[in-house]
Every structure is written in C-alpha cells, then in structure tokens.
CSV table of C-alpha atoms and ligand atoms in Angstrom, one decimal:
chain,number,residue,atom,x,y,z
A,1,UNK,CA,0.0,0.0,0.0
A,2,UNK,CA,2.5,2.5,1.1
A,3,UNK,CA,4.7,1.8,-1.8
A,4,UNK,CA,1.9,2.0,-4.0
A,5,UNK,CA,1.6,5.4,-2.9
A,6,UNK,CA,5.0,6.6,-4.2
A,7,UNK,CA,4.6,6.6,-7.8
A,8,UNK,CA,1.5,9.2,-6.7
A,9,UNK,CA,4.2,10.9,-5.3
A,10,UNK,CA,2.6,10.4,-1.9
A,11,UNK,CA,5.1,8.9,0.8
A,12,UNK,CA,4.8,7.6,4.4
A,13,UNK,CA,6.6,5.4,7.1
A,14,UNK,CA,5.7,2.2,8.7
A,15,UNK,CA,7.9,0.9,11.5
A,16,UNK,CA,7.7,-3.3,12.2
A,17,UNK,CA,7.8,-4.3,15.8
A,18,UNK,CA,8.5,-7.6,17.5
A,19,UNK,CA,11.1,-9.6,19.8
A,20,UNK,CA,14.1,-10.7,18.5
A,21,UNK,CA,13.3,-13.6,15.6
A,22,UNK,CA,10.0,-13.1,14.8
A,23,UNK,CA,10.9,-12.3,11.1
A,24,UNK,CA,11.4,-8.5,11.1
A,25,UNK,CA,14.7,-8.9,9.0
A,26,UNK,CA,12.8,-10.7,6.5
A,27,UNK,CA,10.1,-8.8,6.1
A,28,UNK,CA,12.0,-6.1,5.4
A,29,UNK,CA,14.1,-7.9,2.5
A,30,UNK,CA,10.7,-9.2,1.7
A,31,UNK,CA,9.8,-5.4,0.6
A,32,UNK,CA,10.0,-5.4,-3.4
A,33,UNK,CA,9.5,-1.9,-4.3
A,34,UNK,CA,9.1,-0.7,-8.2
A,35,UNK,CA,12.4,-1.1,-10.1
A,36,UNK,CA,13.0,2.5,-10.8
A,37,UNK,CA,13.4,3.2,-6.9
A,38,UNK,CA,16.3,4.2,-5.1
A,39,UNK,CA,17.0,2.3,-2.3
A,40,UNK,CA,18.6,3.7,1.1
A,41,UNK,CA,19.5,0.7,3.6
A,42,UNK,CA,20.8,0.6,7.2
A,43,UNK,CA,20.7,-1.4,10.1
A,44,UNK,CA,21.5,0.3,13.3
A,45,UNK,CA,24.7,-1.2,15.3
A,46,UNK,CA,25.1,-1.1,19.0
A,47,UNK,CA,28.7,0.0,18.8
A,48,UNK,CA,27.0,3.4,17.4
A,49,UNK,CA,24.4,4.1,19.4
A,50,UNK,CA,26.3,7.0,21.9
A,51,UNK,CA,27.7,8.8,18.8
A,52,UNK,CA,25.2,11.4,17.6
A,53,UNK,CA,23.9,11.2,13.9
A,54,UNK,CA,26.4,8.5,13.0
A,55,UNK,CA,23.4,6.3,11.6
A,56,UNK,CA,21.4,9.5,9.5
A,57,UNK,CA,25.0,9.6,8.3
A,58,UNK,CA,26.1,6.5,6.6
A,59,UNK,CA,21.9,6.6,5.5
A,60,UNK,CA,22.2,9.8,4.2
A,61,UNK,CA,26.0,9.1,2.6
A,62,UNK,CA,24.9,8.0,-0.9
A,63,UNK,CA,22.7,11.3,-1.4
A,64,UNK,CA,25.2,13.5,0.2
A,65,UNK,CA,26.4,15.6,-2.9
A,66,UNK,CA,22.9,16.8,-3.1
A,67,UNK,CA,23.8,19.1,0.0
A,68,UNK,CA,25.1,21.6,-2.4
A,69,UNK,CA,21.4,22.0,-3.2
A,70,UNK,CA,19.9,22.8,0.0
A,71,UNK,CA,19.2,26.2,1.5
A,72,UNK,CA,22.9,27.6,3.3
A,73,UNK,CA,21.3,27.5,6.7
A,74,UNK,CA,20.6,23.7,6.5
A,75,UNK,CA,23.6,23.0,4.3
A,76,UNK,CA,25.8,24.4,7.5
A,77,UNK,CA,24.2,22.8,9.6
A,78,UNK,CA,24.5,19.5,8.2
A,79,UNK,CA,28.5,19.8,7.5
A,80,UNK,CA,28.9,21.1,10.7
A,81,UNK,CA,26.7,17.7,12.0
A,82,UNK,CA,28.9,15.7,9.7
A,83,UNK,CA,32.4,17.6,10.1
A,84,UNK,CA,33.1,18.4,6.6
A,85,UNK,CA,32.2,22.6,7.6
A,86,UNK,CA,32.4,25.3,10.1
A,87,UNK,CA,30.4,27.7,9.2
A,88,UNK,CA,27.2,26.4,11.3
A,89,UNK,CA,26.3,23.9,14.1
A,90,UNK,CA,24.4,20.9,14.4
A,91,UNK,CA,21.1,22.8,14.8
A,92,UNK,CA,18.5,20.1,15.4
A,93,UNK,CA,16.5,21.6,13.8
A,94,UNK,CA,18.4,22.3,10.9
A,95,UNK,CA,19.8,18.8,10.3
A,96,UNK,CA,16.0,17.9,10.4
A,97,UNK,CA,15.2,20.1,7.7
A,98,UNK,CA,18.0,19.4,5.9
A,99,UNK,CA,17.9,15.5,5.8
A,100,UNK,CA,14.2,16.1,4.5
A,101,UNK,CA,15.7,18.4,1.5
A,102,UNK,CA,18.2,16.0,1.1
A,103,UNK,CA,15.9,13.1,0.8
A,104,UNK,CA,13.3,15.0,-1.1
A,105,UNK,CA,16.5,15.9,-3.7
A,106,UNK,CA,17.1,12.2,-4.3
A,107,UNK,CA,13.4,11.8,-4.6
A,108,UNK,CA,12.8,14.5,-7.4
A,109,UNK,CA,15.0,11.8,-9.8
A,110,UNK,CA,13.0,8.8,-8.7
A,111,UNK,CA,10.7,6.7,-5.5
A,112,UNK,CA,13.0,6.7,-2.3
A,113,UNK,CA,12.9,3.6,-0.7
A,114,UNK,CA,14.5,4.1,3.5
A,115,UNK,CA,14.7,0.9,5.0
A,116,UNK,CA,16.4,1.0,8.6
A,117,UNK,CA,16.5,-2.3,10.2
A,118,UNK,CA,17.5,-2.8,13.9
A,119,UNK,CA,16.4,0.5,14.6
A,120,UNK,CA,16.6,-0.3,18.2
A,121,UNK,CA,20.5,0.7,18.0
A,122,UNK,CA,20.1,3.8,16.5
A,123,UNK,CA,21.5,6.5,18.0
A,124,UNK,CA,19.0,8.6,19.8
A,125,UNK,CA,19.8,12.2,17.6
A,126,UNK,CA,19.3,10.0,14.4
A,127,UNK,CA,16.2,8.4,15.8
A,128,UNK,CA,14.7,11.9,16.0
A,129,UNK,CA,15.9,12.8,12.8
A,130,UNK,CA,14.5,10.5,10.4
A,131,UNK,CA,11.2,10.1,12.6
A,132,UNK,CA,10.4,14.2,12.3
A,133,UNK,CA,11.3,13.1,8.2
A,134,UNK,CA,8.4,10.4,8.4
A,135,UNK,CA,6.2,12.5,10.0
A,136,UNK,CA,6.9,15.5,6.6
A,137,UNK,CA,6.7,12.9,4.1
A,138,UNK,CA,2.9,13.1,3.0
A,139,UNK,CA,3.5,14.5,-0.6
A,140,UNK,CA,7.2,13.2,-0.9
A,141,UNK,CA,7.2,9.7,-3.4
A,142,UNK,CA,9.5,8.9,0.2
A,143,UNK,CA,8.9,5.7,1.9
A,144,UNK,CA,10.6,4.9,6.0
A,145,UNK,CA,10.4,1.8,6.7
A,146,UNK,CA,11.7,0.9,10.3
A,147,UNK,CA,12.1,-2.7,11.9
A,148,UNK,CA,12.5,-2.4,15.8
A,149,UNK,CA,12.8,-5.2,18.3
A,150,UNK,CA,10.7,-5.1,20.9
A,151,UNK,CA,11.3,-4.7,24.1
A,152,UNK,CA,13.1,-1.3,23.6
A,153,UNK,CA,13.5,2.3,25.3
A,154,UNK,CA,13.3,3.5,21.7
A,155,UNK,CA,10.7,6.2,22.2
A,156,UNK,CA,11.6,8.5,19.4
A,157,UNK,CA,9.6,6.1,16.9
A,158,UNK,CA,6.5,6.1,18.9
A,159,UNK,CA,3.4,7.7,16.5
A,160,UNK,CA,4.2,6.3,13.7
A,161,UNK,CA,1.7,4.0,11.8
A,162,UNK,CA,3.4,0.8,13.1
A,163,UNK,CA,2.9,-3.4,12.2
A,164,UNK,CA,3.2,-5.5,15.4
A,165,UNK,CA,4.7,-8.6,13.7
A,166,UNK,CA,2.7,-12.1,16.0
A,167,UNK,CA,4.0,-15.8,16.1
A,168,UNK,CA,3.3,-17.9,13.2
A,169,UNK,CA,0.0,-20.0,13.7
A,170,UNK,CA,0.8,-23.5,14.7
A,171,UNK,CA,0.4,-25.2,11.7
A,172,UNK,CA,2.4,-23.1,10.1
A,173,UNK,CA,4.9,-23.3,12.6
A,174,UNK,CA,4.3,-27.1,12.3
A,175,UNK,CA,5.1,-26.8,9.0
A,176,UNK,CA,8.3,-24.5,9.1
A,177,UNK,CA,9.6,-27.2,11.4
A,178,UNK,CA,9.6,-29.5,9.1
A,179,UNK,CA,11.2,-27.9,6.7
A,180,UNK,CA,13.8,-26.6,8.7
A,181,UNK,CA,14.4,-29.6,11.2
A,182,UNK,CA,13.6,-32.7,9.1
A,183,UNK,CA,14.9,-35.2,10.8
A,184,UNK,CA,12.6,-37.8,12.4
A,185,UNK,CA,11.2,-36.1,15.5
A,186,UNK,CA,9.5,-37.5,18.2
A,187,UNK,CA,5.7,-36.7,18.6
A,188,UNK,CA,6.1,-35.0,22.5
A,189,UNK,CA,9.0,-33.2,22.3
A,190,UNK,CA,7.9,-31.4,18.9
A,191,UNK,CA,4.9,-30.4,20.9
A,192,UNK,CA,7.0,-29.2,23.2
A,193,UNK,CA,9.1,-27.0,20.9
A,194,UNK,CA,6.2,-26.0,19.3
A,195,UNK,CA,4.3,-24.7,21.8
A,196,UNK,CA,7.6,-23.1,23.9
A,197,UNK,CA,8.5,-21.2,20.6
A,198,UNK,CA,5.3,-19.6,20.0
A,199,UNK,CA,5.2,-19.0,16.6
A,200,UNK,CA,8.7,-17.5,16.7
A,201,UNK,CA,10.6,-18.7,13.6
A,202,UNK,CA,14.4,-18.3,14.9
A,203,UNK,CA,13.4,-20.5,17.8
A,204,UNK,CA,11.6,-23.2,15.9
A,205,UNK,CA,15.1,-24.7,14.3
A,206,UNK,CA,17.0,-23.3,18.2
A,207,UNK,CA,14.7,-25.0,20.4
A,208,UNK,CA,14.5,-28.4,18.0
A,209,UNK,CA,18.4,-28.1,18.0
A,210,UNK,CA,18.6,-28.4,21.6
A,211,UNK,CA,16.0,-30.5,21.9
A,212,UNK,CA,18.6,-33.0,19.5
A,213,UNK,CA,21.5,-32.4,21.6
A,214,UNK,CA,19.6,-33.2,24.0
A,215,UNK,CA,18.3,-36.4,22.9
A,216,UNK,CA,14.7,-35.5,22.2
A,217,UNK,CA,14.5,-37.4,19.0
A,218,UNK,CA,14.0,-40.9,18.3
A,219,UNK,CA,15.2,-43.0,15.8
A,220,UNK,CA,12.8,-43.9,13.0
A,221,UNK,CA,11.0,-46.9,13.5
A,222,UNK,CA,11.5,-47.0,17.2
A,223,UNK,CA,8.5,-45.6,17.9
A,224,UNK,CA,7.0,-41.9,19.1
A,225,UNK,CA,6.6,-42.8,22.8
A,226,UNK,CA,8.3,-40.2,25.4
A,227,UNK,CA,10.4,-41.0,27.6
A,228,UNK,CA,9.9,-40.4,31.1
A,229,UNK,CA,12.1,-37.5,31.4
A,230,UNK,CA,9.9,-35.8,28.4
A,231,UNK,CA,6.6,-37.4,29.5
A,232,UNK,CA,7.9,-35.3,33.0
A,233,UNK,CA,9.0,-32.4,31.0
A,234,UNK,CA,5.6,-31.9,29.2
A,235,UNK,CA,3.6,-32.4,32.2
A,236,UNK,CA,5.7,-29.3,33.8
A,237,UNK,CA,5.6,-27.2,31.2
A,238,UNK,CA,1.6,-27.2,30.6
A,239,UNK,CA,1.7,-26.3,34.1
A,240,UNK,CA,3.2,-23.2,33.9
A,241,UNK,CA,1.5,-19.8,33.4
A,242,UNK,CA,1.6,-18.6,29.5
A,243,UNK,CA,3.6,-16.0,30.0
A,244,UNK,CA,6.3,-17.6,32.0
A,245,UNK,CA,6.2,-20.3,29.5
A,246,UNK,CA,7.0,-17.5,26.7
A,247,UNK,CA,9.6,-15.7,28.0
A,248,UNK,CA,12.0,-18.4,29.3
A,249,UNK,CA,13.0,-20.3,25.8
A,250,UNK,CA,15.5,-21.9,27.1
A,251,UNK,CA,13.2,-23.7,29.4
A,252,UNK,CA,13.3,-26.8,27.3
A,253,UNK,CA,16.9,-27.2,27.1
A,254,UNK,CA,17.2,-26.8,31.2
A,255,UNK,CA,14.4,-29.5,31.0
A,256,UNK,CA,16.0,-31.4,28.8
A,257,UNK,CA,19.0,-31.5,30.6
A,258,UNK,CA,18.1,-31.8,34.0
B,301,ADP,N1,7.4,-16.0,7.9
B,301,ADP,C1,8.6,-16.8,8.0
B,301,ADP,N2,8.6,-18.0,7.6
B,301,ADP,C2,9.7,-18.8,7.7
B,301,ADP,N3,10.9,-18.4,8.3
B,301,ADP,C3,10.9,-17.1,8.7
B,301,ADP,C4,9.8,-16.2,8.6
B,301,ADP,N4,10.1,-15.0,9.1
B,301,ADP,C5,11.4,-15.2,9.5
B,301,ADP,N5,11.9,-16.4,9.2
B,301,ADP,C6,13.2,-16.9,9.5
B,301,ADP,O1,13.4,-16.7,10.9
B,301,ADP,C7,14.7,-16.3,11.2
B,301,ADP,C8,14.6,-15.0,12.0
B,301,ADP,O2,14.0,-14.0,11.2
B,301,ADP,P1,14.5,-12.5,11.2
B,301,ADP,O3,13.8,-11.8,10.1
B,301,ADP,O4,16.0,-12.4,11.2
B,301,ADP,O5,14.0,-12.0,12.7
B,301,ADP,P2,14.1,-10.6,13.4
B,301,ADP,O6,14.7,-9.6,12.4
B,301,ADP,O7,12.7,-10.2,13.8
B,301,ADP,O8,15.0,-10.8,14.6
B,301,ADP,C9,15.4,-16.1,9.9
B,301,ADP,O9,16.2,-17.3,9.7
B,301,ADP,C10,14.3,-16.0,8.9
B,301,ADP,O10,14.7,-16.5,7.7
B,302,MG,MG1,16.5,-8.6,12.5
C-alpha cells in the first residue's frame, strides 16, 4: 500500500515491531519496491548508538552531494553535523530540515525507498531525525520503513503508523519445522518446541536443535513414545503460566538436561 503510494508521489513510514526472531529482518528484504526506486539501507549497530547522527549519516552518505542544493542555513548545519564545515552547528532543527531536502532531492530523480532495520540501536539524535522526516513525508514519493525489536526504550519512533509482527500460527509453525528440522522427531517433544516457541521462527530450528542435543529425538522406526524425562518435562511445562512459559525459551533445554 505504502509503496503503492509513491509513484502518486505520496510517501509515508511504517515501523515493524516484535522480539528478537519473529521475522522482522525478513520482512524487510521481503519489501519489493518498483524497479526504478532508489533504495537507502541501514541497520542500526550497537557499537554506534552514543555517537550522535552516525546512523542519518552513513543513511544519508549515498545522497550527500545533493547538500550543495539545500538552502545555506541547512547546508551548514548539516556539515557542521557531519564535520566536513564550520560555518554552522548541528542545529537540530536544521539537520532535520536538511535531511528532509536532502531526501526529497534524491526523490525529485526517482521513488526513495529508506529501510532502517534494527532501529533499536540507532542513535538517539538519528532516531529523532529520520522520525520528524516520516512524519513531513505526506506529498514526498518517500517511503521509511523501520524494523524495531521489541522490548526497547526506543521512544523516538512512537506515533508512527506501526505493524506488530505475532507468532506464526501453529500449523504453520508445524510446518516451518519441518522444513527446517527434518529429521525424524518424536511426537512430544515437537509439541513441546512447538508450543515453547510460539510462533517464533528463529526458535523453531534453536529450540529443536537443543531438543537434539539433548536427545529429544528418536530413531525412525522405534517408535513416538516419550520417555519419562519428556513425558515429565511436558507435564511441567503445561503447568506453567503462559507467559512464563514465553519468555524463558530456554526452558526446554534446562528441561532437557536436568
Ligand atoms: N514467515 C517466516 N517463515 C519462515 N521463516 C521465517 C519467517 N520469518 C522469518 N523467518 C526466519 O526466521 C529467522 C529470524 O528472522 P529475522 O527476520 O532475522 O527475525 P528478526 O529480524 O525479527 O530478529 C530467519 O532465519 C528467517 O529466515
Ligand atoms: Mg532482524
């Protein structure tokens, strides 16, 4: 839809929440926008986060001779925020405005695609940035796309249209499993990995990898009874609150184990 939008010339942002796994990072590379569009991608790094701007930086790097472009007050301000001028400072303000010119520069040519994955790590002057650019974007053919893991203090984001990306249903988790893991898998302990993972793809193939180390398989032919320690396991498990069950993943390994 949003895409759609941008050969209208009309733009917007969306930022895609969830925890860590639940297919954010492929969503994003999932996004297939019109061939003719420019394409601006980052992820935020954690090494980065303290150092003001450095993110709207190497964003912004591929676009950066439009500067020359921009209005003088915004043009200082953005060298002075980048260190390649003196004559202004790093107005906020300014370097708002001036990543929006910048942006809308690129965008006179051809669709802007931003895609900034792992936005949790962005730094917190960057974070402001390009969210007071999402919010200007209306009549821009300017797309924002944000992935953020949730949870995060990342409060910067917070009014944007957002996507709350859920677990995969249990078939289809079912299904990815099999795929993934498809090695013979005994009946109760796939239960059990499917319902600790809840819908979460990256844990799907974790959890059934520990549950292998940890001898949760049996051998084809052999039968799909549990053993005790399983049979045990399962029992414990389906009496713990939801909740608790969720956020401890590595329950079934400790299980496992124990
Ligand atoms: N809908 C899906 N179906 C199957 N596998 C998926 C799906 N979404 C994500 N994955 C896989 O799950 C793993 C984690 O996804 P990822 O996008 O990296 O999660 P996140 O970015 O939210 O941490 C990756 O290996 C990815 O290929
Ligand atoms: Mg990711």
């Amino acid at each position: 839809m949003l895409l759609d939008g941008m050969s209208d010339k009309r733009g917007g942002a969306l930022v895609v929440r969830g925890e860590l796994g639940i297919g954010k990072t492929a969503l994003l590379q999932g996004v297939r926008p019109s061939p003719d569009t420019l394409v601006l991608a980052i992820s935020g790094v954690e090494p980065e986060k303290e150092l003001d701007f450095a993110a709207l930086h190497r964003l912004c790097a591929p676009v950066l001779p439009g500067v020359n472009r921009l209005p003088a007050p915004q043009r200082h301000a953005l060298e002075a925020t980048f260190g390649t001028g003196t004559e202004g400072h790093p107005d906020r303000l300014l370097v708002g405005l001036a990543a929006l010119g910048l942006l809308s520069e690129a965008a006179a040519e051809r669709p802007l695609l931003c895609v900034i994955d792992d936005a949790q790590w962005l730094d917190q002057a960057t974070a402001h940035t390009l969210a007071f650019v999402a919010r200007r974007v209306h009549n821009e053919p300017i797309v924002l796309v944000f992935a953020v893991r949730e949870p995060n203090d990342r409060s910067e984001l917070t009014g944007l249209p957002e996507l709350r990306l859920e677990g995969l249903a249990e078939e289809d988790a079912r299904k990815l499993l099999s795929v993934r893991f498809p090695s013979p898998f005994d009946g109760p302990v796939r239960d059990c990995v499917v319902s600790e993972a809840q819908g979460n793809p990256l844990a799907l193939p974790e959890l059934s990898r520990t549950a292998d180390v940890a001898g949760g398989f049996t051998s084809p032919g052999t039968g799909a009874r549990p053993s005790p320690l399983e049979a045990d396991l399962r029992k414990q498990l389906a009496g713990l609150p939801r909740n608790t069950r969720i956020r401890d993943r590595s329950s079934v390994a400790d299980g496992l184990h124990r």
